PDB file of C-alpha atoms in Angstrom:
ATOM      1  CA  UNK N   1     110.091 105.111 112.341  1.00 98.00           C
ATOM      2  CA  UNK N   2     108.021 107.942 110.327  1.00 98.00           C
ATOM      3  CA  UNK N   3     104.443 107.889 109.045  1.00 98.00           C
ATOM      4  CA  UNK N   4     103.184 109.831 107.092  1.00 98.00           C
ATOM      5  CA  UNK N   5     100.442 110.751 104.828  1.00 97.00           C
ATOM      6  CA  UNK N   6     102.036 112.281 101.634  1.00 96.00           C
ATOM      7  CA  UNK N   7      98.945 112.622 100.172  1.00 92.00           C
ATOM      8  CA  UNK N   8      99.919 111.035  96.946  1.00 85.00           C
ATOM      9  CA  UNK N   9     102.854 112.859  96.309  1.00 87.00           C
ATOM     10  CA  UNK N  10     100.599 116.096  95.029  1.00 84.00           C
ATOM     11  CA  UNK N  11     102.839 118.081  96.988  1.00 76.00           C
ATOM     12  CA  UNK N  12     106.321 118.974  96.254  1.00 85.00           C
ATOM     13  CA  UNK N  13     107.917 114.839  96.237  1.00 87.00           C
ATOM     14  CA  UNK N  14     111.664 116.923  96.950  1.00 92.00           C
ATOM     15  CA  UNK N  15     109.964 118.514 100.266  1.00 94.00           C
ATOM     16  CA  UNK N  16     109.133 115.126 101.226  1.00 95.00           C
ATOM     17  CA  UNK N  17     111.880 113.225 100.929  1.00 96.00           C
ATOM     18  CA  UNK N  18     113.568 116.436 102.839  1.00 97.00           C
ATOM     19  CA  UNK N  19     110.784 115.692 105.706  1.00 97.00           C
ATOM     20  CA  UNK N  20     111.307 111.863 105.642  1.00 97.00           C
ATOM     21  CA  UNK N  21     115.320 112.196 105.225  1.00 97.00           C
ATOM     22  CA  UNK N  22     115.645 114.457 107.685  1.00 97.00           C
ATOM     23  CA  UNK N  23     114.508 111.329 110.347  1.00 96.00           C
ATOM     24  CA  UNK N  24     116.347 109.424 109.877  1.00 97.00           C
ATOM     25  CA  UNK N  25     113.947 106.605 109.882  1.00 97.00           C
ATOM     26  CA  UNK N  26     115.270 102.726 109.452  1.00 97.00           C
ATOM     27  CA  UNK N  27     111.232 102.250 108.613  1.00 98.00           C
ATOM     28  CA  UNK N  28     108.717 104.431 107.099  1.00 98.00           C
ATOM     29  CA  UNK N  29     105.211 103.866 107.399  1.00 98.00           C
ATOM     30  CA  UNK N  30     103.264 106.152 104.160  1.00 98.00           C
ATOM     31  CA  UNK N  31      99.569 106.912 103.547  1.00 97.00           C
ATOM     32  CA  UNK N  32      98.454 108.252 100.288  1.00 95.00           C
ATOM     33  CA  UNK N  33     100.808 106.450  98.325  1.00 94.00           C
ATOM     34  CA  UNK N  34     100.767 106.318  94.629  1.00 90.00           C
ATOM     35  CA  UNK N  35      98.164 104.546  93.792  1.00 87.00           C
ATOM     36  CA  UNK N  36      97.228 105.083  90.139  1.00 88.00           C
ATOM     37  CA  UNK N  37      99.030 105.926  87.157  1.00 83.00           C
ATOM     38  CA  UNK N  38     102.682 104.882  87.260  1.00 88.00           C
ATOM     39  CA  UNK N  39     102.317 103.948  91.022  1.00 92.00           C
ATOM     40  CA  UNK N  40     104.978 101.554  91.328  1.00 91.00           C
ATOM     41  CA  UNK N  41     108.101 104.059  89.543  1.00 93.00           C
ATOM     42  CA  UNK N  42     106.485 106.772  91.753  1.00 92.00           C
ATOM     43  CA  UNK N  43     106.853 104.648  94.908  1.00 93.00           C
ATOM     44  CA  UNK N  44     110.398 103.820  93.767  1.00 94.00           C
ATOM     45  CA  UNK N  45     111.574 107.367  93.010  1.00 94.00           C
ATOM     46  CA  UNK N  46     110.224 108.328  96.634  1.00 94.00           C
ATOM     47  CA  UNK N  47     112.253 105.242  98.160  1.00 95.00           C
ATOM     48  CA  UNK N  48     115.389 106.688  96.033  1.00 95.00           C
ATOM     49  CA  UNK N  49     115.028 110.410  97.146  1.00 95.00           C
ATOM     50  CA  UNK N  50     115.137 109.064 101.007  1.00 96.00           C
ATOM     51  CA  UNK N  51     117.560 106.295 100.488  1.00 95.00           C
ATOM     52  CA  UNK N  52     115.397 103.947 101.255  1.00 97.00           C
ATOM     53  CA  UNK N  53     113.958 100.576  99.128  1.00 97.00           C
ATOM     54  CA  UNK N  54     110.201  99.621  99.356  1.00 96.00           C
ATOM     55  CA  UNK N  55     109.420  96.709 101.139  1.00 97.00           C
ATOM     56  CA  UNK N  56     105.361  96.426  99.927  1.00 94.00           C
ATOM     57  CA  UNK N  57     101.991  98.023 100.181  1.00 94.00           C
ATOM     58  CA  UNK N  58      98.532  97.367  98.291  1.00 89.00           C
ATOM     59  CA  UNK N  59      98.151  99.399  95.104  1.00 87.00           C
ATOM     60  CA  UNK N  60      94.350  99.669  96.165  1.00 82.00           C
ATOM     61  CA  UNK N  61      94.971 100.492 100.134  1.00 85.00           C
ATOM     62  CA  UNK N  62      97.547 103.346  99.155  1.00 92.00           C
ATOM     63  CA  UNK N  63      99.490 102.156 101.815  1.00 97.00           C
ATOM     64  CA  UNK N  64     103.364 101.479 101.577  1.00 97.00           C
ATOM     65  CA  UNK N  65     106.349 100.630 103.820  1.00 98.00           C
ATOM     66  CA  UNK N  66     109.931 101.938 103.081  1.00 98.00           C
ATOM     67  CA  UNK N  67     112.600 100.052 104.767  1.00 97.00           C
ATOM     68  CA  UNK N  68     116.951 100.938 105.360  1.00 97.00           C
ATOM     69  CA  UNK N  69     118.828  99.230 103.460  1.00 94.00           C
ATOM     70  CA  UNK N  70     120.230  98.353 106.985  1.00 94.00           C
ATOM     71  CA  UNK N  71     116.691  96.777 107.862  1.00 96.00           C
ATOM     72  CA  UNK N  72     115.872  93.198 106.934  1.00 96.00           C
ATOM     73  CA  UNK N  73     113.221  91.737 105.644  1.00 97.00           C
ATOM     74  CA  UNK N  74     111.654  88.669 106.846  1.00 98.00           C
ATOM     75  CA  UNK N  75     108.026  88.526 105.857  1.00 98.00           C
ATOM     76  CA  UNK N  76     105.763  90.668 104.378  1.00 98.00           C
ATOM     77  CA  UNK N  77     102.180  90.294 103.306  1.00 97.00           C
ATOM     78  CA  UNK N  78      99.657  93.209 101.791  1.00 96.00           C
ATOM     79  CA  UNK N  79      95.934  93.153 102.831  1.00 96.00           C
ATOM     80  CA  UNK N  80      92.381  94.315 101.678  1.00 95.00           C
ATOM     81  CA  UNK N  81      90.256  95.016 104.322  1.00 97.00           C
ATOM     82  CA  UNK N  82      86.695  94.451 104.957  1.00 97.00           C
ATOM     83  CA  UNK N  83      84.826  96.660 101.821  1.00 95.00           C
ATOM     84  CA  UNK N  84      81.875  99.105 102.819  1.00 95.00           C
ATOM     85  CA  UNK N  85      80.060  99.648 100.018  1.00 94.00           C
ATOM     86  CA  UNK N  86      80.099 103.045  98.420  1.00 91.00           C
ATOM     87  CA  UNK N  87      83.299 103.725  99.722  1.00 92.00           C
ATOM     88  CA  UNK N  88      87.091 103.439  98.521  1.00 89.00           C
ATOM     89  CA  UNK N  89      88.322  99.717  99.780  1.00 92.00           C
ATOM     90  CA  UNK N  90      90.921 100.392 101.740  1.00 96.00           C
ATOM     91  CA  UNK N  91      93.967  97.986 102.990  1.00 96.00           C
ATOM     92  CA  UNK N  92      97.229  97.652 104.930  1.00 97.00           C
ATOM     93  CA  UNK N  93     100.681  97.130 104.433  1.00 98.00           C
ATOM     94  CA  UNK N  94     102.157  94.585 106.640  1.00 98.00           C
ATOM     95  CA  UNK N  95     105.956  93.648 107.405  1.00 98.00           C
ATOM     96  CA  UNK N  96     108.142  91.451 109.889  1.00 98.00           C
ATOM     97  CA  UNK N  97     111.671  93.122 110.322  1.00 98.00           C
ATOM     98  CA  UNK N  98     114.536  92.746 111.832  1.00 97.00           C
ATOM     99  CA  UNK N  99     116.322  95.774 112.795  1.00 94.00           C
ATOM    100  CA  UNK N 100     120.246  96.084 114.830  1.00 90.00           C
ATOM    101  CA  UNK N 101     119.287  92.532 115.581  1.00 92.00           C
ATOM    102  CA  UNK N 102     115.309  92.735 116.922  1.00 96.00           C
ATOM    103  CA  UNK N 103     112.595  91.979 115.677  1.00 97.00           C
ATOM    104  CA  UNK N 104     109.207  94.246 114.913  1.00 98.00           C
ATOM    105  CA  UNK N 105     106.286  93.067 113.007  1.00 98.00           C
ATOM    106  CA  UNK N 106     104.529  96.486 111.548  1.00 98.00           C
ATOM    107  CA  UNK N 107     101.326  97.292 110.036  1.00 98.00           C
ATOM    108  CA  UNK N 108     100.531 100.857 107.836  1.00 98.00           C
ATOM    109  CA  UNK N 109      97.099 101.599 108.144  1.00 98.00           C
ATOM    110  CA  UNK N 110      95.145 104.756 106.368  1.00 98.00           C
ATOM    111  CA  UNK N 111      91.815 104.379 108.148  1.00 98.00           C
ATOM    112  CA  UNK N 112      88.664 106.094 106.314  1.00 96.00           C
ATOM    113  CA  UNK N 113      85.865 108.702 106.793  1.00 95.00           C
ATOM    114  CA  UNK N 114      82.712 106.548 108.292  1.00 96.00           C
ATOM    115  CA  UNK N 115      83.663 105.842 111.982  1.00 97.00           C
ATOM    116  CA  UNK N 116      81.760 102.443 111.787  1.00 97.00           C
ATOM    117  CA  UNK N 117      84.034 101.206 109.461  1.00 98.00           C
ATOM    118  CA  UNK N 118      87.030 102.781 111.458  1.00 98.00           C
ATOM    119  CA  UNK N 119      86.154 100.889 114.134  1.00 98.00           C
ATOM    120  CA  UNK N 120      85.351  97.340 112.185  1.00 98.00           C
ATOM    121  CA  UNK N 121      88.865  97.871 109.955  1.00 98.00           C
ATOM    122  CA  UNK N 122      90.884  98.551 112.908  1.00 98.00           C
ATOM    123  CA  UNK N 123      89.914  95.096 114.633  1.00 98.00           C
ATOM    124  CA  UNK N 124      90.975  93.197 111.632  1.00 98.00           C
ATOM    125  CA  UNK N 125      94.376  95.093 111.376  1.00 98.00           C
ATOM    126  CA  UNK N 126      95.017  94.006 115.010  1.00 98.00           C
ATOM    127  CA  UNK N 127      94.354  90.415 113.563  1.00 98.00           C
ATOM    128  CA  UNK N 128      96.074  90.422 110.799  1.00 98.00           C
ATOM    129  CA  UNK N 129      99.365  91.807 112.038  1.00 98.00           C
ATOM    130  CA  UNK N 130      99.242  89.970 115.237  1.00 98.00           C
ATOM    131  CA  UNK N 131      98.824  86.545 112.891  1.00 98.00           C
ATOM    132  CA  UNK N 132     101.786  87.806 110.810  1.00 98.00           C
ATOM    133  CA  UNK N 133     103.814  88.414 114.032  1.00 98.00           C
ATOM    134  CA  UNK N 134     103.372  85.217 115.907  1.00 97.00           C
ATOM    135  CA  UNK N 135     105.710  82.922 114.844  1.00 97.00           C
ATOM    136  CA  UNK N 136     108.585  85.514 115.043  1.00 97.00           C
ATOM    137  CA  UNK N 137     107.603  85.966 118.135  1.00 96.00           C
ATOM    138  CA  UNK N 138     108.131  89.938 117.176  1.00 98.00           C
ATOM    139  CA  UNK N 139     106.471  92.713 119.035  1.00 98.00           C
ATOM    140  CA  UNK N 140     103.638  94.565 117.172  1.00 98.00           C
ATOM    141  CA  UNK N 141     104.158  98.711 116.217  1.00 98.00           C
ATOM    142  CA  UNK N 142     101.111  99.927 113.691  1.00 98.00           C
ATOM    143  CA  UNK N 143     101.180 103.459 112.139  1.00 98.00           C
ATOM    144  CA  UNK N 144      99.463 105.793 110.221  1.00 98.00           C
ATOM    145  CA  UNK N 145      96.181 107.774 109.575  1.00 98.00           C
ATOM    146  CA  UNK N 146      93.488 107.263 111.756  1.00 98.00           C
ATOM    147  CA  UNK N 147      91.305 109.797 110.592  1.00 98.00           C
ATOM    148  CA  UNK N 148      90.202 110.278 114.183  1.00 98.00           C
ATOM    149  CA  UNK N 149      91.377 111.448 117.384  1.00 98.00           C
ATOM    150  CA  UNK N 150      92.333 110.114 120.582  1.00 98.00           C
ATOM    151  CA  UNK N 151      89.509 108.677 122.245  1.00 96.00           C
ATOM    152  CA  UNK N 152      87.297 108.060 119.429  1.00 98.00           C
ATOM    153  CA  UNK N 153      86.095 104.503 118.692  1.00 97.00           C
ATOM    154  CA  UNK N 154      88.613 102.957 116.321  1.00 98.00           C
ATOM    155  CA  UNK N 155      91.557 104.848 118.355  1.00 98.00           C
ATOM    156  CA  UNK N 156      90.222 102.863 121.588  1.00 98.00           C
ATOM    157  CA  UNK N 157      90.168  99.373 119.627  1.00 98.00           C
ATOM    158  CA  UNK N 158      93.861 100.542 118.853  1.00 98.00           C
ATOM    159  CA  UNK N 159      94.897 101.168 122.492  1.00 98.00           C
ATOM    160  CA  UNK N 160      93.047  98.617 124.871  1.00 98.00           C
ATOM    161  CA  UNK N 161      95.929  96.439 122.462  1.00 98.00           C
ATOM    162  CA  UNK N 162      99.028  98.544 121.820  1.00 98.00           C
ATOM    163  CA  UNK N 163     100.019 101.720 123.780  1.00 98.00           C
ATOM    164  CA  UNK N 164      99.577 105.342 122.068  1.00 98.00           C
ATOM    165  CA  UNK N 165     103.264 106.133 121.596  1.00 98.00           C
ATOM    166  CA  UNK N 166     103.187 110.426 121.371  1.00 98.00           C
ATOM    167  CA  UNK N 167     101.203 109.747 124.803  1.00 98.00           C
ATOM    168  CA  UNK N 168     103.868 107.911 126.425  1.00 98.00           C
ATOM    169  CA  UNK N 169     106.058 110.200 125.156  1.00 98.00           C
ATOM    170  CA  UNK N 170     105.254 113.686 123.720  1.00 98.00           C
ATOM    171  CA  UNK N 171     108.074 115.973 122.767  1.00 98.00           C
ATOM    172  CA  UNK N 172     106.682 119.181 121.789  1.00 96.00           C
ATOM    173  CA  UNK N 173     103.257 119.742 119.898  1.00 97.00           C
ATOM    174  CA  UNK N 174     101.502 116.413 118.870  1.00 98.00           C
ATOM    175  CA  UNK N 175      99.226 118.154 116.444  1.00 98.00           C
ATOM    176  CA  UNK N 176      99.478 116.399 112.534  1.00 98.00           C
ATOM    177  CA  UNK N 177      96.243 118.100 110.134  1.00 98.00           C
ATOM    178  CA  UNK N 178      96.501 120.007 108.465  1.00 97.00           C
ATOM    179  CA  UNK N 179     100.048 120.668 108.032  1.00 96.00           C
ATOM    180  CA  UNK N 180      99.314 124.509 107.606  1.00 95.00           C
ATOM    181  CA  UNK N 181      97.602 124.996 110.934  1.00 96.00           C
ATOM    182  CA  UNK N 182      97.694 121.817 112.856  1.00 97.00           C
ATOM    183  CA  UNK N 183      94.955 121.261 115.393  1.00 97.00           C
ATOM    184  CA  UNK N 184      93.815 117.779 115.292  1.00 98.00           C
ATOM    185  CA  UNK N 185      96.240 115.071 116.018  1.00 98.00           C
ATOM    186  CA  UNK N 186      94.777 112.241 113.290  1.00 98.00           C
ATOM    187  CA  UNK N 187      98.098 110.517 112.471  1.00 98.00           C
ATOM    188  CA  UNK N 188      99.872 107.816 115.430  1.00 98.00           C
ATOM    189  CA  UNK N 189     101.881 105.318 116.011  1.00 98.00           C
ATOM    190  CA  UNK N 190     101.015 102.921 118.384  1.00 99.00           C
ATOM    191  CA  UNK N 191     103.210 100.474 120.141  1.00 98.00           C
ATOM    192  CA  UNK N 192     103.249  96.808 121.932  1.00 98.00           C
ATOM    193  CA  UNK N 193     104.070  97.262 124.936  1.00 97.00           C
ATOM    194  CA  UNK N 194     107.267  95.380 124.989  1.00 97.00           C
ATOM    195  CA  UNK N 195     108.318  98.304 122.755  1.00 98.00           C
ATOM    196  CA  UNK N 196     110.031 101.237 124.577  1.00 98.00           C
ATOM    197  CA  UNK N 197     109.069 104.562 123.493  1.00 98.00           C
ATOM    198  CA  UNK N 198     112.239 106.610 123.523  1.00 98.00           C
ATOM    199  CA  UNK N 199     110.231 110.243 121.986  1.00 98.00           C
ATOM    200  CA  UNK N 200     107.673 111.236 119.252  1.00 98.00           C
ATOM    201  CA  UNK N 201     107.286 114.237 117.955  1.00 98.00           C
ATOM    202  CA  UNK N 202     106.127 116.009 114.638  1.00 98.00           C
ATOM    203  CA  UNK N 203     108.610 117.693 112.337  1.00 97.00           C
ATOM    204  CA  UNK N 204     108.202 121.492 111.820  1.00 94.00           C
ATOM    205  CA  UNK N 205     110.689 122.152 108.799  1.00 96.00           C
ATOM    206  CA  UNK N 206     109.975 124.538 106.353  1.00 95.00           C
ATOM    207  CA  UNK N 207     109.351 122.093 103.517  1.00 96.00           C
ATOM    208  CA  UNK N 208     106.442 120.383 105.299  1.00 96.00           C
ATOM    209  CA  UNK N 209     103.615 123.130 104.800  1.00 94.00           C
ATOM    210  CA  UNK N 210     104.170 122.603 101.064  1.00 93.00           C
ATOM    211  CA  UNK N 211     105.083 118.486 101.011  1.00 95.00           C
ATOM    212  CA  UNK N 212     101.630 117.280 101.790  1.00 95.00           C
ATOM    213  CA  UNK N 213      98.386 118.489 103.893  1.00 96.00           C
ATOM    214  CA  UNK N 214      99.342 116.490 106.946  1.00 97.00           C
ATOM    215  CA  UNK N 215     102.513 116.280 109.417  1.00 98.00           C
ATOM    216  CA  UNK N 216     104.362 113.607 109.838  1.00 98.00           C
ATOM    217  CA  UNK N 217     105.023 111.633 112.611  1.00 98.00           C
ATOM    218  CA  UNK N 218     108.499 110.637 114.193  1.00 98.00           C
ATOM    219  CA  UNK N 219     108.570 108.091 116.712  1.00 98.00           C
ATOM    220  CA  UNK N 220     112.034 106.928 118.221  1.00 98.00           C
ATOM    221  CA  UNK N 221     111.362 103.128 119.530  1.00 98.00           C
ATOM    222  CA  UNK N 222     113.815 101.191 121.208  1.00 97.00           C
ATOM    223  CA  UNK N 223     112.497  97.344 120.628  1.00 97.00           C
ATOM    224  CA  UNK N 224     113.417  94.624 122.834  1.00 94.00           C
ATOM    225  CA  UNK N 225     116.402  91.980 121.731  1.00 89.00           C
ATOM    226  CA  UNK N 226     115.005  89.474 119.660  1.00 77.00           C
ATOM    227  CA  UNK N 227     113.976  85.927 121.455  1.00 64.00           C
ATOM    228  CA  UNK N 228     116.548  82.572 120.870  1.00 51.00           C
ATOM    229  CA  UNK N 229     115.119  80.412 118.312  1.00 49.00           C
TER     230      UNK N 229
END
């Protein structure tokens, strides 16, 4: 899977598509997906450019989930997280997907700039995705822009329940921000203990510098077989 803050496609959309396609993902978790003028058509255009389809994502939250045609969508849910007065409303895109016969519950997040809100929202996200996953006995993956680095409060909430995939199987430097001079690892994929992490990398294609102000995260994950009904 690929997790990518695309800066509302204010950069070069073709470059974004090139970076995404290079990872050959089954699933793409987008942050700062278009949410204003023609937001649906702009998300759909990016999906077409990458050979994927839009699975879901709330407009106000600015997060979205794309999937390959070979990925079966079992259920989706878009949730707005609790409001902080004076701050942009955050949301989460949720889905249970079936990939090559294995099920996974995915949450796409973009946490805010306020540390107290980030921690609160991390707790809410885990509750929402666990509730969606339970009827399917699906392992959980949370991906997105955390807006803080490992060890900080929201990160600690997420890693108390899930594994930091990059820490489990790093493949090269992990810094994601800024795209041109990456010094901070603020974008991540967190996985259920049942999910095997083969490798996690931060792609460094020439297009990365012009596509967005973040670098993407590419995680190669192996899901456990779906439980028998």
